[in-house]
Tab-separated table of C-alpha atoms and ligand atoms in Angstrom:
chain	number	residue	atom	x	y	z
X	1	MET	CA	101.826	73.253	99.803
X	2	THR	CA	104.186	71.628	102.192
X	3	LYS	CA	106.607	72.886	104.786
X	4	GLU	CA	109.477	72.341	102.385
X	5	LYS	CA	107.729	74.209	99.622
X	6	TRP	CA	107.146	77.133	101.973
X	7	GLY	CA	110.801	77.016	102.928
X	8	GLN	CA	111.821	77.508	99.305
X	9	LEU	CA	109.182	80.077	98.583
X	10	ARG	CA	110.079	82.048	101.645
X	11	GLU	CA	113.547	82.736	100.344
X	12	GLY	CA	112.005	84.615	97.452
X	13	LEU	CA	110.369	86.971	99.914
X	14	GLN	CA	113.722	88.147	101.158
X	15	THR	CA	114.261	90.314	98.114
X	16	THR	CA	110.771	91.762	98.328
X	17	VAL	CA	110.762	92.740	101.978
X	18	GLY	CA	114.434	93.403	102.674
X	19	LYS	CA	116.754	91.335	104.819
X	20	HIS	CA	115.976	92.938	108.176
X	21	ASN	CA	112.259	92.515	107.701
X	22	PHE	CA	112.834	89.008	106.533
X	23	LYS	CA	114.791	88.048	109.641
X	24	SER	CA	112.361	89.669	112.045
X	25	TRP	CA	109.026	88.821	110.533
X	26	ILE	CA	109.124	86.196	107.833
X	27	GLU	CA	111.607	83.720	109.250
X	28	PRO	CA	109.625	83.171	112.452
X	29	LEU	CA	106.576	82.071	110.477
X	30	GLU	CA	106.040	78.348	110.507
X	31	PHE	CA	103.745	77.057	107.822
X	32	ALA	CA	100.884	75.019	109.278
X	33	SER	CA	98.185	74.500	106.693
X	34	ILE	CA	96.262	75.817	103.773
X	35	GLU	CA	92.559	75.188	103.649
X	36	ASN	CA	89.756	76.872	101.743
X	37	GLY	CA	92.064	79.684	100.761
X	38	VAL	CA	93.153	80.341	104.338
X	39	VAL	CA	96.857	79.963	104.927
X	40	THR	CA	97.715	79.348	108.559
X	41	PHE	CA	101.085	80.025	110.118
X	42	VAL	CA	102.288	79.274	113.614
X	43	VAL	CA	103.839	82.339	115.195
X	44	PRO	CA	105.797	82.834	118.427
X	45	THR	CA	103.843	85.919	119.476
X	46	ARG	CA	100.543	87.506	118.644
X	47	PHE	CA	102.381	90.703	117.879
X	48	ILE	CA	104.304	89.117	115.051
X	49	GLY	CA	101.107	87.700	113.585
X	50	ASN	CA	99.362	91.051	113.628
X	51	TYR	CA	102.380	92.800	112.266
X	52	VAL	CA	102.805	90.401	109.381
X	53	LEU	CA	99.118	90.613	108.647
X	54	THR	CA	99.173	94.390	108.340
X	55	ASN	CA	102.473	94.772	106.584
X	56	PHE	CA	103.266	91.747	104.508
X	57	SER	CA	99.993	89.998	103.652
X	58	ASP	CA	100.010	91.187	100.077
X	59	GLN	CA	103.528	90.090	99.383
X	60	ILE	CA	103.095	86.682	100.985
X	61	LEU	CA	99.824	86.006	99.199
X	62	HIS	CA	101.334	87.142	95.953
X	63	HIS	CA	104.211	84.689	96.299
X	64	LEU	CA	101.881	81.866	97.217
X	65	LYS	CA	99.638	82.558	94.264
X	66	SER	CA	102.588	82.672	91.944
X	67	ILE	CA	103.173	78.969	92.553
X	68	GLY	CA	99.521	78.200	92.038
X	69	SER	CA	98.331	78.064	95.642
X	70	GLN	CA	94.737	79.036	96.256
X	71	ALA	CA	95.690	81.492	98.964
X	72	GLU	CA	93.233	84.263	99.770
X	73	ARG	CA	93.828	85.133	103.393
X	74	LEU	CA	96.390	84.657	106.146
X	75	ASP	CA	95.699	83.385	109.622
X	76	PHE	CA	97.982	82.936	112.595
X	77	THR	CA	98.075	80.498	115.463
X	78	LEU	CA	100.140	80.945	118.562
X	79	GLN	CA	102.885	78.486	119.337
X	80	ASN	CA	102.176	76.085	122.198
X	81	ALA	CA	98.501	76.742	122.051
X	82	PRO	CA	95.765	74.471	120.751
X	83	ALA	CA	95.024	75.721	117.273
X	84	ALA	CA	91.330	76.131	117.816
X	85	THR	CA	91.533	78.392	120.827
X	86	ALA	CA	94.246	80.829	119.975
X	87	PRO	CA	94.019	82.268	116.534
X	88	ALA	CA	95.615	85.687	116.430
X	89	LYS	CA	92.889	88.239	116.010
X	90	ALA	CA	92.787	89.352	112.418
X	91	ALA	CA	92.086	92.996	112.976
X	92	ALA	CA	94.643	94.910	114.956
X	93	ALA	CA	92.832	95.885	118.129
X	94	GLU	CA	94.269	99.360	118.034
X	95	ALA	CA	92.452	100.255	114.875
X	96	GLU	CA	89.047	99.317	116.246
X	97	PRO	CA	86.652	102.219	115.979
X	98	ALA	CA	84.660	103.460	118.928
X	99	GLN	CA	81.024	102.386	119.219
X	100	ASN	CA	79.701	105.378	117.343
X	101	GLY	CA	81.781	104.617	114.283
X	102	LEU	CA	84.167	107.444	115.033
X	103	ASP	CA	87.885	107.030	115.388
X	104	ALA	CA	88.907	108.608	118.682
X	105	ARG	CA	92.261	109.659	117.233
X	106	PHE	CA	90.750	111.751	114.460
X	107	THR	CA	90.394	115.076	116.245
X	108	PHE	CA	91.315	118.640	115.381
X	109	ASP	CA	94.179	118.366	117.848
X	110	THR	CA	95.845	115.651	115.850
X	111	PHE	CA	95.176	117.238	112.475
X	112	VAL	CA	98.196	119.052	111.100
X	113	VAL	CA	97.339	122.113	109.074
X	114	GLY	CA	99.356	123.186	106.050
X	115	LYS	CA	98.821	125.061	102.839
X	116	PRO	CA	97.215	122.120	100.995
X	117	ASN	CA	94.471	121.624	103.575
X	118	GLU	CA	94.064	124.967	105.275
X	119	LEU	CA	90.818	125.878	103.591
X	120	ALA	CA	89.216	122.524	104.249
X	121	HIS	CA	90.386	122.728	107.834
X	122	ALA	CA	89.007	126.231	108.303
X	123	ALA	CA	85.655	125.213	106.861
X	124	ALA	CA	85.531	122.141	109.088
X	125	ARG	CA	86.319	124.249	112.143
X	126	ARG	CA	83.595	126.653	111.235
X	127	VAL	CA	81.014	123.881	110.976
X	128	ALA	CA	82.256	122.318	114.189
X	129	GLU	CA	81.395	125.493	116.075
X	130	GLY	CA	77.736	124.655	115.593
X	131	GLY	CA	75.208	127.455	115.724
X	132	PRO	CA	73.132	128.570	112.772
X	133	VAL	CA	73.912	126.752	109.560
X	134	THR	CA	75.822	129.029	107.230
X	135	PHE	CA	76.696	126.749	104.356
X	136	ASN	CA	74.865	123.588	103.534
X	137	PRO	CA	76.194	121.150	102.689
X	138	LEU	CA	79.875	121.360	103.429
X	139	PHE	CA	81.392	119.291	100.654
X	140	LEU	CA	84.981	118.103	101.172
X	141	TYR	CA	86.792	116.406	98.395
X	142	GLY	CA	90.285	115.206	97.590
X	143	GLY	CA	92.382	112.143	96.821
X	144	VAL	CA	92.803	109.072	98.972
X	145	GLY	CA	94.434	109.503	102.355
X	146	LEU	CA	94.441	113.276	102.427
X	147	GLY	CA	92.380	113.651	105.590
X	148	LYS	CA	88.709	113.845	104.581
X	149	THR	CA	87.553	111.216	107.035
X	150	HIS	CA	89.818	112.627	109.713
X	151	LEU	CA	88.220	116.060	109.364
X	152	MET	CA	84.700	114.685	109.401
X	153	HIS	CA	85.332	112.718	112.579
X	154	ALA	CA	86.961	115.782	114.096
X	155	ILE	CA	83.828	117.807	113.407
X	156	ALA	CA	81.675	115.110	114.971
X	157	HIS	CA	83.850	114.894	118.099
X	158	GLU	CA	83.844	118.612	118.532
X	159	LEU	CA	80.099	119.009	118.025
X	160	ARG	CA	79.378	116.251	120.504
X	161	GLN	CA	81.686	117.766	123.023
X	162	ARG	CA	80.001	121.126	122.743
X	163	ASP	CA	76.546	119.628	122.978
X	164	PRO	CA	76.236	115.999	124.035
X	165	GLU	CA	72.516	116.104	123.239
X	166	LEU	CA	73.149	116.884	119.602
X	167	ASN	CA	72.237	114.026	117.319
X	168	VAL	CA	75.250	113.642	115.025
X	169	LEU	CA	75.175	110.791	112.567
X	170	TYR	CA	78.301	109.827	110.651
X	171	LEU	CA	78.317	107.048	108.115
X	172	SER	CA	79.864	106.059	104.835
X	173	ALA	CA	77.840	106.121	101.638
X	174	GLU	CA	78.073	102.339	101.614
X	175	GLN	CA	76.563	102.119	105.077
X	176	PHE	CA	73.818	104.454	104.007
X	177	MET	CA	73.085	102.189	101.097
X	178	TYR	CA	73.226	99.082	103.238
X	179	ARG	CA	70.797	100.495	105.746
X	180	PHE	CA	68.506	101.639	103.016
X	181	ILE	CA	68.432	98.245	101.323
X	182	THR	CA	67.957	96.454	104.617
X	183	ALA	CA	65.077	98.759	105.472
X	184	LEU	CA	63.482	98.039	102.129
X	185	ARG	CA	63.864	94.333	102.516
X	186	GLU	CA	62.565	94.270	106.060
X	187	ARG	CA	59.797	96.700	105.236
X	188	ARG	CA	61.011	99.222	107.728
X	189	MET	CA	61.259	102.257	105.530
X	190	ILE	CA	59.301	104.347	107.968
X	191	ASP	CA	61.888	103.717	110.668
X	192	PHE	CA	64.627	104.454	108.198
X	193	LYS	CA	63.122	107.760	107.170
X	194	GLN	CA	62.436	108.701	110.737
X	195	LEU	CA	65.973	107.954	111.801
X	196	PHE	CA	67.556	110.017	109.083
X	197	ARG	CA	65.085	112.862	109.301
X	198	SER	CA	65.624	113.191	113.050
X	199	VAL	CA	69.359	113.879	113.054
X	200	ASP	CA	70.786	117.318	113.726
X	201	VAL	CA	73.926	116.755	111.719
X	202	LEU	CA	74.353	114.180	108.965
X	203	MET	CA	77.743	113.211	107.600
X	204	VAL	CA	78.097	110.920	104.615
X	205	ASP	CA	81.620	109.882	103.716
X	206	ASP	CA	82.806	108.803	100.259
X	207	VAL	CA	79.606	109.685	98.487
X	208	GLN	CA	81.147	108.685	95.141
X	209	PHE	CA	80.132	105.129	96.055
X	210	MET	CA	76.534	106.075	95.368
X	211	ALA	CA	77.339	106.499	91.691
X	212	GLY	CA	75.131	104.275	89.611
X	213	LYS	CA	73.003	103.172	92.598
X	214	ASP	CA	69.787	104.774	91.480
X	215	SER	CA	67.336	103.953	94.236
X	216	THR	CA	69.893	104.755	96.934
X	217	GLN	CA	70.497	108.098	95.287
X	218	GLU	CA	66.801	108.770	95.155
X	219	GLU	CA	66.439	108.128	98.862
X	220	PHE	CA	69.540	110.135	99.641
X	221	PHE	CA	68.137	113.031	97.665
X	222	HIS	CA	64.974	113.077	99.748
X	223	THR	CA	66.831	112.739	103.008
X	224	PHE	CA	69.124	115.529	101.960
X	225	ASN	CA	66.293	117.888	101.049
X	226	ALA	CA	64.362	117.172	104.211
X	227	LEU	CA	67.387	117.982	106.341
X	228	VAL	CA	68.293	121.119	104.452
X	229	ASP	CA	64.704	122.316	104.751
X	230	GLY	CA	64.919	121.703	108.463
X	231	GLN	CA	68.123	123.772	108.709
X	232	LYS	CA	70.191	120.761	109.670
X	233	GLN	CA	73.844	120.655	108.817
X	234	ILE	CA	75.015	118.163	106.212
X	235	ILE	CA	78.637	117.280	105.567
X	236	ILE	CA	79.652	115.214	102.589
X	237	SER	CA	82.954	113.900	101.326
X	238	ALA	CA	84.021	112.409	98.032
X	239	ASP	CA	87.195	111.661	96.172
X	240	ARG	CA	86.368	114.267	93.513
X	241	ALA	CA	84.300	117.369	92.911
X	242	PRO	CA	80.497	116.910	92.722
X	243	GLY	CA	80.413	117.687	89.018
X	244	GLU	CA	83.030	115.053	88.310
X	245	ILE	CA	81.243	112.117	89.903
X	246	LYS	CA	80.009	109.981	87.053
X	247	ASP	CA	76.600	108.328	87.234
X	248	LEU	CA	75.364	110.672	89.883
X	249	GLU	CA	72.059	112.326	89.104
X	250	ASP	CA	72.326	115.930	88.005
X	251	ARG	CA	69.872	117.164	90.590
X	252	ILE	CA	72.063	115.633	93.299
X	253	LYS	CA	75.190	117.152	91.826
X	254	SER	CA	73.639	120.563	91.831
X	255	ARG	CA	72.384	120.079	95.391
X	256	LEU	CA	75.851	119.116	96.530
X	257	GLN	CA	77.272	122.255	95.009
X	258	CYS	CA	74.831	124.527	96.808
X	259	GLY	CA	76.861	124.935	99.948
X	260	LEU	CA	80.582	125.254	100.305
X	261	VAL	CA	82.798	123.004	98.201
X	262	VAL	CA	86.415	122.772	99.311
X	263	ASP	CA	89.171	120.477	98.225
X	264	LEU	CA	92.121	118.990	100.013
X	265	HIS	CA	95.165	119.362	97.798
X	266	PRO	CA	97.879	116.755	97.560
X	267	THR	CA	100.312	117.122	100.434
X	268	ASN	CA	103.472	119.132	100.035
X	269	TYR	CA	106.813	118.493	101.650
X	270	GLU	CA	106.247	120.872	104.574
X	271	LEU	CA	102.923	119.314	105.473
X	272	ARG	CA	104.309	115.814	105.291
X	273	LEU	CA	107.171	116.767	107.530
X	274	GLY	CA	104.769	118.436	109.967
X	275	ILE	CA	102.614	115.328	110.099
X	276	LEU	CA	105.627	113.108	110.681
X	277	GLN	CA	106.863	115.331	113.478
X	278	SER	CA	103.534	115.267	115.236
X	279	LYS	CA	103.250	111.490	114.907
X	280	VAL	CA	106.747	111.017	116.227
X	281	GLU	CA	105.701	112.837	119.387
X	282	TYR	CA	103.013	110.246	119.810
X	283	TYR	CA	105.366	107.336	119.204
X	284	ARG	CA	107.972	108.694	121.581
X	285	ASN	CA	105.460	108.198	124.365
X	286	GLN	CA	104.588	104.730	123.201
X	287	TYR	CA	108.096	103.477	122.668
X	288	ARG	CA	110.105	105.185	125.332
X	289	GLY	CA	113.821	105.341	124.830
X	290	LEU	CA	113.735	105.053	121.077
X	291	THR	CA	115.719	107.667	119.249
X	292	ILE	CA	115.460	108.786	115.701
X	293	ALA	CA	118.474	110.134	113.858
X	294	ASP	CA	118.567	113.566	112.255
X	295	GLY	CA	117.398	113.616	108.694
X	296	VAL	CA	115.181	110.526	108.834
X	297	LEU	CA	111.906	112.440	108.903
X	298	GLU	CA	113.076	114.766	106.148
X	299	PHE	CA	114.047	111.753	104.105
X	300	LEU	CA	110.608	110.186	104.543
X	301	ALA	CA	108.760	113.435	103.821
X	302	HIS	CA	110.772	113.770	100.673
X	303	ARG	CA	110.491	110.229	99.454
X	304	ILE	CA	106.960	109.221	100.356
X	305	SER	CA	104.689	111.656	98.642
X	306	THR	CA	101.758	109.410	97.764
X	307	ASN	CA	99.461	110.019	100.713
X	308	VAL	CA	99.336	110.426	104.448
X	309	ARG	CA	98.127	106.932	105.082
X	310	VAL	CA	101.197	105.436	103.485
X	311	LEU	CA	103.378	107.898	105.354
X	312	GLU	CA	101.820	106.882	108.661
X	313	GLY	CA	102.112	103.222	107.846
X	314	ALA	CA	105.794	103.687	107.167
X	315	LEU	CA	106.369	105.376	110.496
X	316	THR	CA	104.421	102.745	112.398
X	317	ARG	CA	106.447	99.999	110.873
X	318	LEU	CA	109.674	101.818	111.524
X	319	PHE	CA	108.982	102.281	115.214
X	320	ALA	CA	107.701	98.772	115.716
X	321	PHE	CA	110.762	97.417	114.035
X	322	ALA	CA	113.258	99.621	115.859
X	323	SER	CA	111.688	98.817	119.208
X	324	LEU	CA	111.910	95.143	118.489
X	325	VAL	CA	115.558	95.199	117.583
X	326	GLY	CA	116.292	97.904	120.146
X	327	ARG	CA	118.206	100.135	117.802
X	328	GLU	CA	118.234	103.779	116.907
X	329	ILE	CA	116.204	104.684	113.838
X	330	THR	CA	118.907	105.622	111.387
X	331	LEU	CA	118.702	106.334	107.705
X	332	GLU	CA	120.163	102.957	106.959
X	333	LEU	CA	117.639	101.126	109.083
X	334	THR	CA	114.879	103.183	107.484
X	335	GLN	CA	115.947	102.321	103.979
X	336	ASP	CA	116.149	98.679	104.767
X	337	CYS	CA	112.968	98.397	106.760
X	338	LEU	CA	110.907	100.381	104.267
X	339	SER	CA	112.508	99.260	101.036
X	340	ASP	CA	109.221	98.032	99.579
X	341	ILE	CA	107.340	101.244	100.367
X	342	LEU	CA	110.174	103.396	99.128
X	343	ARG	CA	110.415	101.495	95.921
X	344	ALA	CA	106.680	101.749	95.320
X	345	SER	CA	106.619	105.504	95.727
X	346	ASP	CA	109.724	105.951	93.702
X	347	ARG	CA	108.352	107.913	90.831
X	348	LYS	CA	111.137	110.188	89.781
X	349	ILE	CA	110.364	113.516	88.231
X	350	THR	CA	112.926	114.469	85.611
X	351	VAL	CA	114.395	117.822	84.700
X	352	GLU	CA	113.087	117.352	81.159
X	353	GLU	CA	109.560	116.779	82.400
X	354	ILE	CA	109.714	119.933	84.448
X	355	GLN	CA	111.036	121.953	81.544
X	356	ARG	CA	108.306	120.679	79.280
X	357	LYS	CA	105.511	121.350	81.779
X	358	VAL	CA	106.795	124.819	82.552
X	359	SER	CA	107.139	125.868	78.930
X	360	ASP	CA	103.631	124.549	78.235
X	361	HIS	CA	102.308	126.397	81.228
X	362	TYR	CA	103.776	129.736	80.170
X	363	ASN	CA	103.134	129.064	76.542
X	364	ILE	CA	106.721	129.485	75.398
X	365	ARG	CA	108.942	127.215	73.378
X	366	LEU	CA	111.136	124.708	75.152
X	367	SER	CA	114.135	126.032	73.247
X	368	ASP	CA	113.445	129.521	74.581
X	369	LEU	CA	113.082	128.244	78.111
X	370	ILE	CA	116.483	126.605	77.968
X	371	GLY	CA	118.122	129.059	75.564
X	372	PRO	CA	120.186	132.160	76.271
X	373	LYS	CA	117.621	134.954	75.752
X	374	ARG	CA	117.218	137.063	78.850
X	375	VAL	CA	113.937	138.825	78.228
X	376	ARG	CA	111.550	138.692	81.137
X	377	ASN	CA	109.031	136.506	79.262
X	378	TYR	CA	111.583	133.724	79.183
X	379	ALA	CA	113.696	134.483	82.201
X	380	ARG	CA	110.928	134.180	84.788
X	381	PRO	CA	109.574	130.827	83.590
X	382	ARG	CA	113.158	129.641	83.374
X	383	GLN	CA	113.712	130.509	87.007
X	384	VAL	CA	110.469	128.780	87.936
X	385	ALA	CA	111.717	125.677	86.163
X	386	MET	CA	115.077	125.884	87.956
X	387	TYR	CA	113.317	126.200	91.278
X	388	LEU	CA	111.106	123.188	90.584
X	389	CYS	CA	114.120	121.139	89.522
X	390	LYS	CA	115.811	121.933	92.801
X	391	GLN	CA	112.670	121.077	94.765
X	392	LEU	CA	111.426	118.012	92.958
X	393	THR	CA	114.531	116.215	91.764
X	394	ASN	CA	117.697	115.048	93.453
X	395	ARG	CA	119.877	116.792	90.903
X	396	SER	CA	122.663	119.025	92.151
X	397	LEU	CA	122.895	122.666	91.071
X	398	PRO	CA	125.723	122.018	88.571
X	399	GLU	CA	123.739	119.137	87.071
X	400	ILE	CA	120.682	121.331	86.717
X	401	GLY	CA	122.870	124.033	85.194
X	402	ARG	CA	124.072	121.616	82.545
X	403	ARG	CA	120.530	120.847	81.525
X	404	PHE	CA	119.701	124.510	81.244
X	405	GLY	CA	122.003	125.103	78.325
X	406	GLY	CA	125.214	124.731	80.313
X	407	ARG	CA	124.571	127.487	82.821
X	408	ASP	CA	126.739	127.923	85.860
X	409	HIS	CA	125.522	126.585	89.209
X	410	THR	CA	125.509	130.112	90.651
X	411	THR	CA	122.975	131.126	87.996
X	412	ILE	CA	120.747	128.268	89.086
X	413	MET	CA	121.155	129.232	92.708
X	414	HIS	CA	120.247	132.799	91.900
X	415	GLY	CA	117.140	131.638	90.032
X	416	VAL	CA	116.062	129.382	92.895
X	417	ARG	CA	116.515	132.190	95.437
X	418	LYS	CA	114.624	134.638	93.263
X	419	ILE	CA	111.606	132.358	93.091
X	420	GLU	CA	111.779	131.581	96.778
X	421	GLU	CA	111.593	135.281	97.431
X	422	LEU	CA	108.843	135.951	94.891
X	423	LYS	CA	106.592	133.160	95.987
X	424	GLY	CA	106.093	134.884	99.319
X	425	ILE	CA	104.991	138.171	97.815
X	426	ASP	CA	103.611	137.369	94.388
X	427	SER	CA	100.496	135.252	94.572
X	428	GLN	CA	100.511	134.618	90.833
X	429	ILE	CA	103.904	132.940	91.100
X	430	ALA	CA	102.786	131.017	94.168
X	431	ASP	CA	99.727	129.734	92.289
X	432	ASP	CA	101.793	128.807	89.258
X	433	LEU	CA	104.194	126.848	91.429
X	434	GLU	CA	101.426	124.994	93.192
X	435	LEU	CA	99.716	124.147	89.923
X	436	LEU	CA	102.907	122.960	88.282
X	437	ARG	CA	103.934	120.932	91.255
X	438	ARG	CA	100.580	119.202	91.349
X	439	ALA	CA	100.698	118.460	87.667
X	440	LEU	CA	104.206	117.049	88.021
X	441	GLU	CA	103.508	114.983	91.089
X	442	ALA	CA	100.249	113.576	89.754
U	501	LIG	P1	90.773	110.141	103.399
U	501	LIG	O1	89.483	109.975	104.128
U	501	LIG	O2	90.882	111.482	102.738
U	501	LIG	O3	91.087	109.029	102.463
U	501	LIG	P2	91.869	109.898	106.040
U	501	LIG	O4	91.132	110.983	106.711
U	501	LIG	O5	91.402	108.514	106.308
U	501	LIG	O6	91.947	110.140	104.460
U	501	LIG	O7	93.422	110.036	106.387
U	501	LIG	C1	94.332	108.960	106.244
U	501	LIG	C2	95.261	108.934	107.421
U	501	LIG	O8	96.104	110.054	107.376
U	501	LIG	C3	94.535	109.012	108.753
U	501	LIG	O9	95.181	108.188	109.675
U	501	LIG	C4	94.658	110.460	109.154
U	501	LIG	O10	94.694	110.622	110.547
U	501	LIG	C5	95.977	110.849	108.532
U	501	LIG	N1	96.008	112.263	108.129
U	501	LIG	C6	95.614	112.782	106.949
U	501	LIG	N2	95.810	114.099	106.909
U	501	LIG	C7	96.350	114.446	108.103
U	501	LIG	C8	96.782	115.677	108.687
U	501	LIG	N3	96.694	116.836	108.026
U	501	LIG	N4	97.291	115.641	109.941
U	501	LIG	C9	97.388	114.479	110.599
U	501	LIG	N5	97.009	113.297	110.117
U	501	LIG	C10	96.491	113.262	108.882
U	502	LIG	MG1	88.088	108.475	103.972
């Protein structure tokens, strides 16, 4: 790699990151060296270095690798500073956890409650009240970025606030394993057992990582039983239900199912919008004077449906960018600044897919779903399908009408309204909708 080579390569990044991002973040990078897989750039400010590291590392490394460079990691050096003394800190300071391993921002106050997470939230609240243990363990599960860790930290914060003497231990399954192995190696198993047996509340995050780790599981099983026997609260999270974790001993699975098992469902539009609104409040205080145009949050909530972490990342980038260029956050700026994220989460659901899923779900033929027959058995599923098309695709009512056997747009509108009305009073319809939506968005 040489400076010239980087110059050429850099141009290729423009299409990946968008031209605004390119101007603000990539152009200022001056290639310095590549050594042992570490690529060093000189940057004008620490902020730029950190920003590039969090947002564009993958793309840059990908481009470098594509020309055969052995690039594994990025590093940044400040301009006008001796290289050895001023490397930009790799980890963004803001994300540093507090001493106790808990993120101070993950509280109940900052957790936005919506239909997909209301049960998990209620259960977490209940546990956070302390008092006699009612269900043990509390098992929270759900996909990546849906708020499991946030809820666990929130419980820990709340419990500690209520009773500072309470011994609350939060750790990931990997940390549990690490401590266990270290204890074995250093022959300090007695200390290990004592530590874990003496807690009042034990939280183990991402327990699916214990799959296949037999001796760790064994130890976890004993710890678990000892605590349950002692009436101590245990809270566990995983990315799937206990029964679905492969290579986890059956006796552990059944133990995990003994208490209350609740799942966090994939986010829906309303929840995403709620989360964005609450985060914007926070950013408004951080970046005073920045304005955000109408419709931007709705656009993001609509377009980024993968998970909350991605949604948050998008908002962070947007605000950082807008504050740097001192402009209002408009739809145009959003599209440009987030083009990579938007493209990645651009999985379009089609009308045909919806029609197929709905007819499968109600066990009727596709031709009957689309066809003219007006009997209830067909008409209701048809309206459900119309409603989902309106919600999950960008198609206009006339376009949807055309795909439903050439129906008029007023018929579609009527169908959509009917379902909107029914979903509030008919729980069967509400469940069907939720199920179908999840299946479609998966
Ligand atoms: P998980 O542990 O399920 O992978 P996290 O708890 O780490 O997910 O959540 C990912 C990010 O999304 C965190 O920054 C968290 O604060 C945020 N988040 C998730 N759900 C919510 C919510 N309902 N309200 C506010 N923030 C949320
Ligand atoms: Mg987590």
